[in-house]
Amino acid sequence: MSMMMRQGARRMPAKALAYIAVMQVAGAADRDLLAALSDTDRALVQSWVAVVRWALSERRLRREDVWRRVDGRIEAVLGLARLQTLSQAYVMARAAAPASCGPEIVAAPARGASMRFQPEAMVPKGEADWRAEPVGYRGRDAVRRADLFDKMERAALRAGREVPFSPGQVSAGRSYAALVEFVSAGGVKLSSLEGRIGGAGGGGEVAWIERYCQASERLRRMRIAIGDGAALSVRRVRPSKRAKPGATGSARTISDRVLVDGVCVSGLSLGDVLLANGWAKSGQNIEAVRGALAAALERMRIWA
């Protein structure tokens, strides 16, 4: 077998990586060793660090279960087998729906991060008014998949800043992502459950085709609203503010469509979009694309 290994492949044994994770939690990790790890190894170490810190915060581990000080030096106590067991528990804990959602919504790791919300419906209030009323089953919350907009909102609130996008803009971005997914799956025979529902006369299939056409038309309007403008143009930015280490290739113009697709559909952060297009992940560039994204989402909200 060749001793050559592809870039990013794991190069160190799992036991060694577990030891490095424990030492990092203890604050005694070798920085040069961390820097020399492959991308795959480093990601695994960081995931195990998160697992250990979670276990400590949840009192599933005591500090002496993780590491101890012997003759002035730190020794790792936590072994690979227990770390892997804790990793499974960590994944299931993160996948569990909040208690307010009830026991029917089971833990689902493939769902990813989730957010609870209270379903509401507008009901009459007197003869000429309406009010929002919770309609969750037995008063329970519902759960939805968390997305990048949730992450950016939490980051802004933690920093004491205003949220970067209005509720209407966020709704437009989420609708766009849902439409792209629905329309993209439409070319696969019976890819949608809706295409399999209906009577023997084929009414369900016809209804699904109508919904598909409506979704396609709305997606077309949204893309027209996005337009062909440039969120960040090479000609408008000095060379010193463009590409930096970590960016992919030379800087190239980021169109509004590339920006919207990257954030709403692919789930890329604003910094990731910049790096993928050869730009520096600087505060000035992030503010520029954030403003361009807000403007595009506003056009989508109004015209689509």
PDB file of N, CA, C and O in Angstrom, residues 247-248 265 292:
ATOM      1  N   ALA A 247      -8.165  32.796   1.157  1.00  0.00           N
ATOM      2  CA  ALA A 247      -9.100  32.958   0.059  1.00  0.00           C
ATOM      3  C   ALA A 247      -8.734  32.011  -1.080  1.00  0.00           C
ATOM      4  O   ALA A 247      -7.596  31.588  -1.213  1.00  0.00           O
ATOM      5  N   THR A 248      -9.739  31.679  -1.901  1.00  0.00           N
ATOM      6  CA  THR A 248      -9.549  30.738  -3.000  1.00  0.00           C
ATOM      7  C   THR A 248      -9.323  31.499  -4.294  1.00  0.00           C
ATOM      8  O   THR A 248     -10.234  32.124  -4.833  1.00  0.00           O
ATOM      9  N   VAL A 265     -29.194  29.171   0.115  1.00  0.00           N
ATOM     10  CA  VAL A 265     -29.310  27.791  -0.367  1.00  0.00           C
ATOM     11  C   VAL A 265     -28.194  26.909   0.178  1.00  0.00           C
ATOM     12  O   VAL A 265     -28.447  25.814   0.692  1.00  0.00           O
ATOM     13  N   ALA A 292     -25.474  44.359   0.682  1.00  0.00           N
ATOM     14  CA  ALA A 292     -25.974  43.902  -0.613  1.00  0.00           C
ATOM     15  C   ALA A 292     -26.993  42.787  -0.443  1.00  0.00           C
ATOM     16  O   ALA A 292     -28.003  42.736  -1.165  1.00  0.00           O
TER      17      ALA A 292
END
